[in-house]
Short mmCIF file of C-alpha atoms and ligand atoms in Angstrom, two decimals:
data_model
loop_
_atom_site.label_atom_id
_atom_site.label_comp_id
_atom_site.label_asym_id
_atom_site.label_seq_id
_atom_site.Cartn_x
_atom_site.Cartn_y
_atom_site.Cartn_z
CA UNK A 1094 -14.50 24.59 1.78
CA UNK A 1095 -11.27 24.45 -0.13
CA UNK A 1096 -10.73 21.37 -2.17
CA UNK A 1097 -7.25 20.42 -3.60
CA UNK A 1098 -7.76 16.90 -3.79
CA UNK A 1099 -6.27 15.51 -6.74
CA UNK A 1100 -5.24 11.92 -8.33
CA UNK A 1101 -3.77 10.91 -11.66
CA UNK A 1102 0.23 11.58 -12.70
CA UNK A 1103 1.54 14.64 -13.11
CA UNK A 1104 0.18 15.99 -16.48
CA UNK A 1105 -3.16 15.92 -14.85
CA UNK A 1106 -1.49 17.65 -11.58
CA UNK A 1107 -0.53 20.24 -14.08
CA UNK A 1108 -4.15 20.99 -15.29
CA UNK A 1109 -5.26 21.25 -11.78
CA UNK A 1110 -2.71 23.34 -11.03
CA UNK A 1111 -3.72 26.34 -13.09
CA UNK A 1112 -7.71 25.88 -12.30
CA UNK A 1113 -7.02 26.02 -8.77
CA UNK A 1114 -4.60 28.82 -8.65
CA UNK A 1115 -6.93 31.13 -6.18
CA UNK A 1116 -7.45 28.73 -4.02
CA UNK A 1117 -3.75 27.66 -3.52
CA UNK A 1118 -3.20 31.26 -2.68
CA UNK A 1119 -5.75 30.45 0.34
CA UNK A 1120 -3.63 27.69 1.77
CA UNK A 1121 -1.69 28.10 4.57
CA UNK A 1122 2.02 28.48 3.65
CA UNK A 1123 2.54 24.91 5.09
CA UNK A 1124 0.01 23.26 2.99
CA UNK A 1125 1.17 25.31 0.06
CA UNK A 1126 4.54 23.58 0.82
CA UNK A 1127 2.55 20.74 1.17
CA UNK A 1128 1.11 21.21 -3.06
CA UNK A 1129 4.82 21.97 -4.09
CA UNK A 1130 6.10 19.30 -2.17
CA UNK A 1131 4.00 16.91 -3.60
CA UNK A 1132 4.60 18.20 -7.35
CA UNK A 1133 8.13 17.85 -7.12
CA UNK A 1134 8.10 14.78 -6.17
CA UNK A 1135 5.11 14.08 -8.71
CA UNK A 1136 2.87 11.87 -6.33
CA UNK A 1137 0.30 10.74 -7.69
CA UNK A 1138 -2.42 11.37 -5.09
CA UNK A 1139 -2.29 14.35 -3.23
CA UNK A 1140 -4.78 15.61 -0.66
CA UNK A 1141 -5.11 18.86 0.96
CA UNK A 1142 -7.90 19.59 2.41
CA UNK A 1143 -9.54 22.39 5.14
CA UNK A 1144 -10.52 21.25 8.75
CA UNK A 1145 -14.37 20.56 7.90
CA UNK A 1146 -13.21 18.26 5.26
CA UNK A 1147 -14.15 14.55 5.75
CA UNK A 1148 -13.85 12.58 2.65
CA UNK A 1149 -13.24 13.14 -1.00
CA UNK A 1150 -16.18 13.48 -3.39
CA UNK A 1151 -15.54 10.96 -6.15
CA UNK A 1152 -16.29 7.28 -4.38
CA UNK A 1153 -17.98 5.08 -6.70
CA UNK A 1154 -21.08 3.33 -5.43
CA UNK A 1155 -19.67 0.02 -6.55
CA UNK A 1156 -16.68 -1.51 -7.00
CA UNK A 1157 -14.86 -5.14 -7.81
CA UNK A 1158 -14.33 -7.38 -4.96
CA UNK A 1159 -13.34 -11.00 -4.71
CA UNK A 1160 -15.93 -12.50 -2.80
CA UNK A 1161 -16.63 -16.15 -0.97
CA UNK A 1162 -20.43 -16.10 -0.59
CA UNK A 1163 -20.21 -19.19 1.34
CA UNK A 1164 -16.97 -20.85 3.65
CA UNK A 1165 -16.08 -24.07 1.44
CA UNK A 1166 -17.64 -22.28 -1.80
CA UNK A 1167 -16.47 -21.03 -4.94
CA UNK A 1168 -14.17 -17.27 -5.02
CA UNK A 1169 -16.13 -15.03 -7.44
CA UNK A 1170 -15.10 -11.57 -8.85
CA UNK A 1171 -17.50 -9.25 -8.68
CA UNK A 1172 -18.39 -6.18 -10.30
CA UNK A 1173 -21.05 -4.95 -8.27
CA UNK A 1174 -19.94 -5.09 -4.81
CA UNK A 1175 -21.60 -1.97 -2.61
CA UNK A 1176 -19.20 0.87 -1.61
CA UNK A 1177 -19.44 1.91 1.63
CA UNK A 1178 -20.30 5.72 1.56
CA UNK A 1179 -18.45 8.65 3.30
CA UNK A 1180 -21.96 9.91 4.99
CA UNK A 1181 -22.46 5.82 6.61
CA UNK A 1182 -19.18 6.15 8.27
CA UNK A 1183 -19.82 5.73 11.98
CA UNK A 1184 -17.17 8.02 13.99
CA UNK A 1185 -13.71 6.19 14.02
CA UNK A 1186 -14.35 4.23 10.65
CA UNK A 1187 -12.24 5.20 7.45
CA UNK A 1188 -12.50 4.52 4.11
CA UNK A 1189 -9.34 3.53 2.51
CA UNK A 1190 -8.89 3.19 -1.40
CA UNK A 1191 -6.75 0.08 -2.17
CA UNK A 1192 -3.55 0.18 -4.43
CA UNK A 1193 -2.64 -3.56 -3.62
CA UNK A 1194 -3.06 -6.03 -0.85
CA UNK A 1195 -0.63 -9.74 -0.14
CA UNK A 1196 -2.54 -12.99 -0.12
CA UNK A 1197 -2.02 -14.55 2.93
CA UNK A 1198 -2.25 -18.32 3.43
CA UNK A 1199 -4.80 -17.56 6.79
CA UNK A 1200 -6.94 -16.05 3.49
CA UNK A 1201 -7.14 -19.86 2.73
CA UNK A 1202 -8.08 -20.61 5.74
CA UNK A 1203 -10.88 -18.19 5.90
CA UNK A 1204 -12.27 -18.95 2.54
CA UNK A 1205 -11.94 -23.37 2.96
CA UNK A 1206 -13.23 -22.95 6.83
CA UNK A 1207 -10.74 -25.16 8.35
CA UNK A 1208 -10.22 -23.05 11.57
CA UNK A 1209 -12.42 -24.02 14.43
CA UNK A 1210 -13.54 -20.14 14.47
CA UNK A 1211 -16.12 -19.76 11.36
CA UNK A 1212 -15.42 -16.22 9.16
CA UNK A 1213 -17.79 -14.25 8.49
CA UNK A 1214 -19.91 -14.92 5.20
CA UNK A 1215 -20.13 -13.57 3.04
CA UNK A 1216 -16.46 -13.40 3.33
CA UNK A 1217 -13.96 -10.60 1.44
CA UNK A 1218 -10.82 -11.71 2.72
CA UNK A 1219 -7.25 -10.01 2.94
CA UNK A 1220 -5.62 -8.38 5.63
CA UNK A 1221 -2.31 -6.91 3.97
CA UNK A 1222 -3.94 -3.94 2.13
CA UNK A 1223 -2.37 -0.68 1.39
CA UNK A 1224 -3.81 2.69 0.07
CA UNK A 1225 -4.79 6.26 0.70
CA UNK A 1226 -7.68 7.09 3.13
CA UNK A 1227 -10.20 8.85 1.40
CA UNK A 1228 -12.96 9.46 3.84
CA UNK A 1229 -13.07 9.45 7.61
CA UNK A 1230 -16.71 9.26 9.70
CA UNK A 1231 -18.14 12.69 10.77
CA UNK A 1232 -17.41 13.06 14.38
CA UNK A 1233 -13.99 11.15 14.68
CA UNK A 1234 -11.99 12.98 17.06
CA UNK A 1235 -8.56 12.94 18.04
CA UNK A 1236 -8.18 10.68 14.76
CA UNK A 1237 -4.21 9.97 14.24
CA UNK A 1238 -4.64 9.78 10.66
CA UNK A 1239 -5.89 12.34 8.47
CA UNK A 1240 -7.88 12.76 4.23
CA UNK A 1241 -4.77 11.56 2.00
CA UNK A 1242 -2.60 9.38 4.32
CA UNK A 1243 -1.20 5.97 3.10
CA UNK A 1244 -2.20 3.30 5.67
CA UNK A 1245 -2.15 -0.23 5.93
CA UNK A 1246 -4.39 -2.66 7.23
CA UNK A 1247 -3.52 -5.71 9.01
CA UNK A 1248 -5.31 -8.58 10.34
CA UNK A 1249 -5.90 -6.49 13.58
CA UNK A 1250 -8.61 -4.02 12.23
CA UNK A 1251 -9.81 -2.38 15.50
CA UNK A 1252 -9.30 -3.29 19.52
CA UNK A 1253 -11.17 -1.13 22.33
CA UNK A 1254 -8.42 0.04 23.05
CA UNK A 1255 -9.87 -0.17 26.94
CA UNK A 1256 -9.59 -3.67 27.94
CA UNK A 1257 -7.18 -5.72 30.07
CA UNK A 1258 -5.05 -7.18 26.82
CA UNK A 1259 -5.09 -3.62 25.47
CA UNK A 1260 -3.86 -2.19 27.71
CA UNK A 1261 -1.09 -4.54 28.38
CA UNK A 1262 -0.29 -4.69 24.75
CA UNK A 1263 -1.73 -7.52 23.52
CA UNK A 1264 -4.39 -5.43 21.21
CA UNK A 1265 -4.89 -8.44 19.13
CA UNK A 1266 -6.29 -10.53 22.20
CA UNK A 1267 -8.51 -7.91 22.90
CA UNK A 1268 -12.47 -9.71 23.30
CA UNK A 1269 -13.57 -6.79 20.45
CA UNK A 1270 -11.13 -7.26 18.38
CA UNK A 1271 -12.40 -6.95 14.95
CA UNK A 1272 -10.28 -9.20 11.96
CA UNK A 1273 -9.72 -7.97 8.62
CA UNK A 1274 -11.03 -10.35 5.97
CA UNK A 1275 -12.23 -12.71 8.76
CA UNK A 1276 -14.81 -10.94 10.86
CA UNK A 1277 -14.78 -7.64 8.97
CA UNK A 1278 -14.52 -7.74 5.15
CA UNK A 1279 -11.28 -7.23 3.73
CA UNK A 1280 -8.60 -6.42 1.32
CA UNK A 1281 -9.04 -8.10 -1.57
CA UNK A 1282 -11.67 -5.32 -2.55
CA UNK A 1283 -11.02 -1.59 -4.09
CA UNK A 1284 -12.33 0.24 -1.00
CA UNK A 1285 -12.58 -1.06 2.95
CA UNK A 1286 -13.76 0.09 6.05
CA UNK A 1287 -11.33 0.52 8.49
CA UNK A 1288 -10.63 1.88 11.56
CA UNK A 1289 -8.90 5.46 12.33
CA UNK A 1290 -7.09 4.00 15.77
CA UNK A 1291 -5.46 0.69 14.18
CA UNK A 1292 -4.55 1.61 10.75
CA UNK A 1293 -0.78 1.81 9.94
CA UNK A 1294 0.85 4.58 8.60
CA UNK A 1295 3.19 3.50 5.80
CA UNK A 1296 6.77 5.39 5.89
CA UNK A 1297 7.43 7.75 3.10
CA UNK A 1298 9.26 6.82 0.16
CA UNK A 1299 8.49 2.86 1.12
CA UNK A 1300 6.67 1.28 -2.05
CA UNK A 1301 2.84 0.27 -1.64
CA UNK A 1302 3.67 -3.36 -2.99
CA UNK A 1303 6.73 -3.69 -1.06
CA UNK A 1304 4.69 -2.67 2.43
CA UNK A 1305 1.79 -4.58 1.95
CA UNK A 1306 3.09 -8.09 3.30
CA UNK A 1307 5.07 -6.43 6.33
CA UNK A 1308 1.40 -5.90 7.91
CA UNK A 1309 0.82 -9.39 8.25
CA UNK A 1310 3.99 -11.58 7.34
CA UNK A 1311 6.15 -9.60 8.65
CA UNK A 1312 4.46 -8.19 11.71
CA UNK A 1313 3.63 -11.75 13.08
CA UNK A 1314 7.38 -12.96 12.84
CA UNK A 1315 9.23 -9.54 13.85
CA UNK A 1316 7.09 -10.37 17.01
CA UNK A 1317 7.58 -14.00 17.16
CA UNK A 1318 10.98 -13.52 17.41
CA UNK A 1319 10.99 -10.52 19.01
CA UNK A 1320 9.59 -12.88 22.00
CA UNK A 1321 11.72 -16.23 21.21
CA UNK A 1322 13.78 -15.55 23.90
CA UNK A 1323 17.33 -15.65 21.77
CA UNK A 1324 20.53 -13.35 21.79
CA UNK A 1325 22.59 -12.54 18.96
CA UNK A 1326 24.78 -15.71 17.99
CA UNK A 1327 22.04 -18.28 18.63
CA UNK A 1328 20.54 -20.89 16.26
CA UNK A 1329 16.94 -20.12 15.26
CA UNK A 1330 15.18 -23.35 13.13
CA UNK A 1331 12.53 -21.72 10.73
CA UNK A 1332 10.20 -24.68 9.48
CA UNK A 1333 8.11 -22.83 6.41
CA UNK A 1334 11.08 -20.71 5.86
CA UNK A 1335 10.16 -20.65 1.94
CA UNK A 1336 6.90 -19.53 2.54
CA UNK A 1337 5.23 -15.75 2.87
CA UNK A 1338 6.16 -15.64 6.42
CA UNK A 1339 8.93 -17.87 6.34
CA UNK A 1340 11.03 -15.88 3.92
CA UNK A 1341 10.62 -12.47 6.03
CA UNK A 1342 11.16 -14.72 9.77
CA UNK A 1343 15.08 -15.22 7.61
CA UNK A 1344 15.48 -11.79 7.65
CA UNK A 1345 13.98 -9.95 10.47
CA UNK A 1346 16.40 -13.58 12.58
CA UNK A 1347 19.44 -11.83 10.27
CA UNK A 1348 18.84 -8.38 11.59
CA UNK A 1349 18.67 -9.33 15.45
CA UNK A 1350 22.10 -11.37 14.65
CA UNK A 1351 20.62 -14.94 14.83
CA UNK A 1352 21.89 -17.81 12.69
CA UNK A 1353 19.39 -19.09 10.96
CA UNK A 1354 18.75 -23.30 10.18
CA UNK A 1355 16.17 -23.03 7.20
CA UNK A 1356 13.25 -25.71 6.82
CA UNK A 1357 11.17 -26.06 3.97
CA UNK A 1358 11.26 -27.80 0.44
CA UNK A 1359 12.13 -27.49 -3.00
CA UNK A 1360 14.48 -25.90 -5.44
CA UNK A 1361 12.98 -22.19 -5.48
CA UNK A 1362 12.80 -21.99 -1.62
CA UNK A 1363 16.05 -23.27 -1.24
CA UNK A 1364 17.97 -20.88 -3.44
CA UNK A 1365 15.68 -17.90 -1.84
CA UNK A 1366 16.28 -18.72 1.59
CA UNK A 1367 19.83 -19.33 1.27
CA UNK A 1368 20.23 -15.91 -0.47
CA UNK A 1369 18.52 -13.98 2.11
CA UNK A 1370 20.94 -15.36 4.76
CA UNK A 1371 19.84 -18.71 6.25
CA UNK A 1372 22.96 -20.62 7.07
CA UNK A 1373 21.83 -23.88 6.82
CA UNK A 1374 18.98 -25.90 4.58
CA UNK A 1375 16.94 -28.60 5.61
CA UNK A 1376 14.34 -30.08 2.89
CA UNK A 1377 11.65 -31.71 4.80
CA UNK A 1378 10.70 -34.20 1.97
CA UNK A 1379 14.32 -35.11 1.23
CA UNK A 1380 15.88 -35.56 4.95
CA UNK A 1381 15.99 -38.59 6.45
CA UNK A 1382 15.90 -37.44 9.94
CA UNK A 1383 15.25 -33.99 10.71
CA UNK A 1384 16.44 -33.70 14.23
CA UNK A 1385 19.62 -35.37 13.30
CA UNK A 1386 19.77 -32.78 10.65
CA UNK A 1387 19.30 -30.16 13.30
CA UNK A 1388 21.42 -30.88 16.23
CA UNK A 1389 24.71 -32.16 13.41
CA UNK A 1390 24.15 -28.40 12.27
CA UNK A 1391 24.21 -26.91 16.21
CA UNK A 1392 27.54 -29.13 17.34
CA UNK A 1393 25.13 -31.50 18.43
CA UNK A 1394 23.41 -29.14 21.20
CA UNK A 1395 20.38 -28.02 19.34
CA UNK A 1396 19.03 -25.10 18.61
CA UNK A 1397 18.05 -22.10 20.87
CA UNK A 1398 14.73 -21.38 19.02
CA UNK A 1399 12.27 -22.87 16.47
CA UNK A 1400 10.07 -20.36 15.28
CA UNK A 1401 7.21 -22.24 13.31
CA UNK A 1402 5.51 -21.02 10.22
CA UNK A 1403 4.37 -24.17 8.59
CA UNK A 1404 0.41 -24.19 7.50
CA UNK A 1405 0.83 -27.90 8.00
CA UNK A 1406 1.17 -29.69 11.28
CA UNK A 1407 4.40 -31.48 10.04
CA UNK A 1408 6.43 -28.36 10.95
CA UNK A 1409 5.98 -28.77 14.35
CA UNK A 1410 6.54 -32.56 14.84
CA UNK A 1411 10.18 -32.89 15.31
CA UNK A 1412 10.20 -29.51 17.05
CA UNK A 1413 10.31 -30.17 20.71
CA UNK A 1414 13.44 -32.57 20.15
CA UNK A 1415 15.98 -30.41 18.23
CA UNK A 1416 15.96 -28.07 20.63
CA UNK A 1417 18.01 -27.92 23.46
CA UNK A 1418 17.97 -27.15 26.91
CA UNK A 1419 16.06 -23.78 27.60
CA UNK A 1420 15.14 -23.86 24.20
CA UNK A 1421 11.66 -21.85 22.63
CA UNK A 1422 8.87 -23.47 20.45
CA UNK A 1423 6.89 -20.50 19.36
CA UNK A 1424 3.93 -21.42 16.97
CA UNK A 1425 3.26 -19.37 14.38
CA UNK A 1426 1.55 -21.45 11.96
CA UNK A 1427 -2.10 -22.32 12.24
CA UNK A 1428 -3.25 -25.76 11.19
CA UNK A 1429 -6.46 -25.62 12.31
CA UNK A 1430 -7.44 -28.88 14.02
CA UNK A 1431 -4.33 -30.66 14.85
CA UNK A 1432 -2.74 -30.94 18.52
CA UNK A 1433 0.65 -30.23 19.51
CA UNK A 1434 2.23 -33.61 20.60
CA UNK A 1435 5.25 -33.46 22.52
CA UNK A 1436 6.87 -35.46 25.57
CA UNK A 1437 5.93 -33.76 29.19
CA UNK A 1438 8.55 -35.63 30.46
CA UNK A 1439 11.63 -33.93 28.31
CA UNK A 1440 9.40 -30.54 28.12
CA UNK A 1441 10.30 -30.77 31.88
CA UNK A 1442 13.59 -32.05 31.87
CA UNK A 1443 14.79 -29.88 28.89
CA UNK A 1444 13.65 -27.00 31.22
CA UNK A 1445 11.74 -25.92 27.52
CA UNK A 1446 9.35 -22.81 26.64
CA UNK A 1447 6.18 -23.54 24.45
CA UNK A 1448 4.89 -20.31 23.25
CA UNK A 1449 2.35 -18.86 20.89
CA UNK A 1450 1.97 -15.46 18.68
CA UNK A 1451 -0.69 -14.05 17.48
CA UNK A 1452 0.26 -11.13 14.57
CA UNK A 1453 1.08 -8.39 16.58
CA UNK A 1454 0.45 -4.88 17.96
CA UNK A 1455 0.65 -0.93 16.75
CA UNK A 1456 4.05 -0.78 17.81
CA UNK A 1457 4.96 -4.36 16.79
CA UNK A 1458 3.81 -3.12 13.30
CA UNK A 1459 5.76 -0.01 12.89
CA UNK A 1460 9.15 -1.11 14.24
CA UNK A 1461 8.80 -4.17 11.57
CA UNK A 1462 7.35 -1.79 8.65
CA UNK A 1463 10.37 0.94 9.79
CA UNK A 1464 12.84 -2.11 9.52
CA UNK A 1465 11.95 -3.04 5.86
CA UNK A 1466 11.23 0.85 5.03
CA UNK A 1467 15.17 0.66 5.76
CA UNK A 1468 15.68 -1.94 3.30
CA UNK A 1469 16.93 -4.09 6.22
CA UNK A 1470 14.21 -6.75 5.03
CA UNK A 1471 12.39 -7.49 1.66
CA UNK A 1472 9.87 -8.64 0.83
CA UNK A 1473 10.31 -11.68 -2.60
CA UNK A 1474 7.08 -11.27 -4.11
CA UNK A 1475 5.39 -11.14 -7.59
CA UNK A 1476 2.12 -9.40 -8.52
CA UNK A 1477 -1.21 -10.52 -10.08
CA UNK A 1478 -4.41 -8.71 -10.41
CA UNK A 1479 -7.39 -9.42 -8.10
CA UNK A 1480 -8.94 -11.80 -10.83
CA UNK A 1481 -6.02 -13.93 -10.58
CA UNK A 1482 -6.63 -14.82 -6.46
CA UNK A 1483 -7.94 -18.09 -7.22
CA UNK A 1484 -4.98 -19.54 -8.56
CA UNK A 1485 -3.48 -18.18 -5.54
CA UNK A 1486 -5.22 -20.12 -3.40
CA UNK A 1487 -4.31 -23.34 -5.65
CA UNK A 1488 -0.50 -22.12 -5.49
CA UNK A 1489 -0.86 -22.30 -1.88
CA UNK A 1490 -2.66 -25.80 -2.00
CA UNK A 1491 0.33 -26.82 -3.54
CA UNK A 1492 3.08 -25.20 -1.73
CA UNK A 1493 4.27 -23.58 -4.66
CA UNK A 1494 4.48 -20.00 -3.74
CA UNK A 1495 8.38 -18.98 -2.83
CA UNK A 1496 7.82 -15.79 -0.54
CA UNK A 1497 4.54 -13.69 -1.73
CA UNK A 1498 1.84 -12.86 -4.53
CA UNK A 1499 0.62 -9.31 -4.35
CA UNK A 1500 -2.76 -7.97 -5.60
CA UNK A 1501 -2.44 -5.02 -7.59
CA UNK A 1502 -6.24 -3.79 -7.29
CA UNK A 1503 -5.52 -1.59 -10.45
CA UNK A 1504 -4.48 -4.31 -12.60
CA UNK A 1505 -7.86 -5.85 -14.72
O1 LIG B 1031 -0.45 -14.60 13.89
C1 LIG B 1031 -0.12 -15.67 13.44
N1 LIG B 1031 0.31 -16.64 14.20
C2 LIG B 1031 -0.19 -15.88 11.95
C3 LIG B 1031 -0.22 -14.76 11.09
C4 LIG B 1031 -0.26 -14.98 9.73
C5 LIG B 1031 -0.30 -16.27 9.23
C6 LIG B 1031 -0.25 -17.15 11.43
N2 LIG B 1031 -0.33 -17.32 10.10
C7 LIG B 1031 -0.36 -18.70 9.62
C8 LIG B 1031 -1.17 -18.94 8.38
O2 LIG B 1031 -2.55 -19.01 8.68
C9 LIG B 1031 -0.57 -20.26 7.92
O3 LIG B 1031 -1.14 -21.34 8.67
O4 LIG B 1031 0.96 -19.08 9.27
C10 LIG B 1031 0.89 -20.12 8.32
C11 LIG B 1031 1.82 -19.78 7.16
O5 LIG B 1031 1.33 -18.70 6.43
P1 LIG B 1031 2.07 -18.25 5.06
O6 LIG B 1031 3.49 -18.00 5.33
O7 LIG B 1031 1.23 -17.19 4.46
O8 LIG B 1031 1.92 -19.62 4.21
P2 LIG B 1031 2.82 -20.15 3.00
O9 LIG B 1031 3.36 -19.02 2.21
O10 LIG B 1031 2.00 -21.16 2.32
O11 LIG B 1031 4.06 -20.84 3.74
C12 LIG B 1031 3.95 -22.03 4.45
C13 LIG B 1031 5.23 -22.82 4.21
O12 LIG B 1031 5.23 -23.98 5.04
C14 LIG B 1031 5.93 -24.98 4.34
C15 LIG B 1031 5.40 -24.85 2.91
O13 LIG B 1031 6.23 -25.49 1.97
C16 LIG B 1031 5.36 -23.33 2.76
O14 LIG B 1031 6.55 -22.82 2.18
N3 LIG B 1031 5.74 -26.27 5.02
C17 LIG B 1031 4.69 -27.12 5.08
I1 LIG B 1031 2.90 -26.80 4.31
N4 LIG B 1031 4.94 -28.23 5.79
C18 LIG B 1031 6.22 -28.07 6.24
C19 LIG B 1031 7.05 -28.89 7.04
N5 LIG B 1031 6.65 -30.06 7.50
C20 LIG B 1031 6.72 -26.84 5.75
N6 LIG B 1031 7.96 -26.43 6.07
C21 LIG B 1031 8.71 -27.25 6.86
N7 LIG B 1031 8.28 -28.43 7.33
ZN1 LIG B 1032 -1.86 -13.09 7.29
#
């Protein structure tokens, strides 16, 4: 077996370079591209490997992850969590190192337990991880990924593949659908288990920290909007535009030519979502009437589409009425026990569509990941180490988080 694995920066590239001379001279001359490739451009982890290969050597046998032993308990670091090893892999599974991962506010979710769907327990959460895949099962065939890629994982871990919703496209409805840091542990760990057939491919050159939120965030509101049933020119309303999805549902309205009525509060969100191209700004403490707000901004029609992304229920109250004829609700946001009220009678008579989306699929992920790989849409977000994920999850009690955080897993 040749082995040219190799991690650290490029003095340490160096160093292997002369030890493994020979056995360069045994690559192929496209994998010996691949090494010179690779040291020009001085990445820092760097895989070639022959066709028996199936994971690197070095994976620890324990690592830190943040974990919630029980939904509604305390977030603990720890030190000591078991690493999943290359020889347990069942065919299809991966093992994929961790540079970073988003926080998510459905992470807060998971961890309080105020979904009508328990997690799993106990629960690693996260579901915006990126990193290199470093082992692969024995007996994975046809696997689309290969030792050394950069992947992401997203909420949507693994489908069949097989079933009715599949099939059609709707992966994440699939009955087996297996959910990162919900029914599956997660990101917020060094190493996960994922799955060869689902994980996302990140495009070259596209920083790790920049990605990581596009496989949740963005995915879900690239679709959302994808299906809100608008054409360039229209009026989109965006209640939780401040917020991790919010902020990206601005841009990814922007690039499919929408105009864009902003809803959320405070100083920070308002200056962010006003620079990232949201026409108009609503702040949902200070107005007096939002739907007056709304339709004074349209020329009195209403808007064409409200695409909510609100963790509260108070996003979707006025939503129904600002719209106007032909108009699209499409929840996003997930308060977990409330009910959408709105009048039959002008759901009917407003001829209106009330739709939900759920993340999204392969493709959904790609065409939003090749979209911000493009610098079309960015992602505002700050990083923390793993240790600091608590306070996260208090930021989010509070509402104080304007776009992202973004756990570096090699920050201590
Ligand atoms: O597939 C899905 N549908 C999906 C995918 C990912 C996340 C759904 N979610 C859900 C999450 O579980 C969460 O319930 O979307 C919601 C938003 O997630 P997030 O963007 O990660 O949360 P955030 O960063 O805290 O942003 C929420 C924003 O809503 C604002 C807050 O100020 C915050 O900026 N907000 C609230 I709370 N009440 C509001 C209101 N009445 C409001 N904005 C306008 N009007
Ligand atoms: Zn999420």
């Amino acid at each position: 077996m040749i082995d040219l694995a190799v991690r650290g920066n490029s003095n340490l590239f160096h160093k292997w370079w002369f030890r493994h001379h020979k056995a360069y001279r045994q690559l192929t001359k496209f994998r010996r591209l691949q090494v010179v490739q690779a040291y020009k451009t001085q990445t820092l982890y760097v895989s070639i490997y022959d066709n028996t290969m199936t994971s690197f050597t070095q994976i620890p046998k324990t690592q830190i992850a943040a974990v919630v032993e029980k939904t509604g308990g305390d977030l603990q670091i720890r030190k000591d969590w078991p690493v999943k090893q290359p020889k347990d892999l069942a065919p299809g599974e991966c093992l994929v190192k961790l540079e970073c991962s988003g926080a998510c506010h459905t992470d807060l979710h998971a961890a309080i337990g105020d979904w009508p769907l328990p997690p799993n327990t106990p629960l690693i959460g996260g579901h915006e991880g990126v990193g290199h895949i470093v082992a692969i099962g024995a007996n994975t065939f046809n696997s689309p990924v290969k030792l050394g890629d950069r992947v992401g994982i997203k909420w949507l871990a693994d489908s069949c593949l097989g079933c009715e919703a599949c099939r059609k496209g709707r992966e994440q409805n699939c009955p087996k659908a297996k959910l990162s840091g919900y029914t599956i542990d997660g990101t917020f760990q060094e190493y996960v288990v994922s799955y060869v057939n689902h994980v996302t491919p990140i495009p070259e050159g596209f920083a790790s920290d920049a990605a990581a939120s596009i496989l949740c965030a963005g995915v879900t509101v690239y679709r959302a909007i994808k299906y809100s049933q608008t054409q360039p020119g229209d009026w989109i309303v965006l209640p939780g535009a401040g917020g991790g999805l919010g902020h990206l549902a601005v841009q990814y309205a922007r690039v499919r030519g929408l105009r864009v009525i902003a809803i959320d509060t405070g100083t920070d969100k308002k200056n962010l979502v006003l620079k990232l191209g949201a026409e108009k700004w609503i702040d949902f403490k200070e107005s007096k009437d939002i739907v007056a707000d709304v339709l004074a901004a349209t020329g009195g029609e209403g808007a064409h589409a409200a695409v909510v992304t609100s963790s509260a229920a108070g996003g979707y109250t006025q939503a129904t009425e600002y719209l106007r004829t032909g108009g699209t609700l499409m929840c996003v946001g997930l308060p977990g026990t409330t009910k959408l009220s709105t009048s039959i009678f002008f759901t009917v008579f407003k001829s209106l569509n009330i739709l939900g989306s759920y993340v999204g699929n392969r493709q959904d992920a790609k065409e939003a990941l090749d979209i911000a790989a493009r610098g079309e849409v960015n992602v505002h977000f700050a990083v923390k180490p793993l240790a600091e994920l608590k306070n996260v999850y208090h930021a989010f009690e509070a509402g104080t988080i304007a776009g992202r955080i973004v756990l570096d897993m090699s920050k201590k």
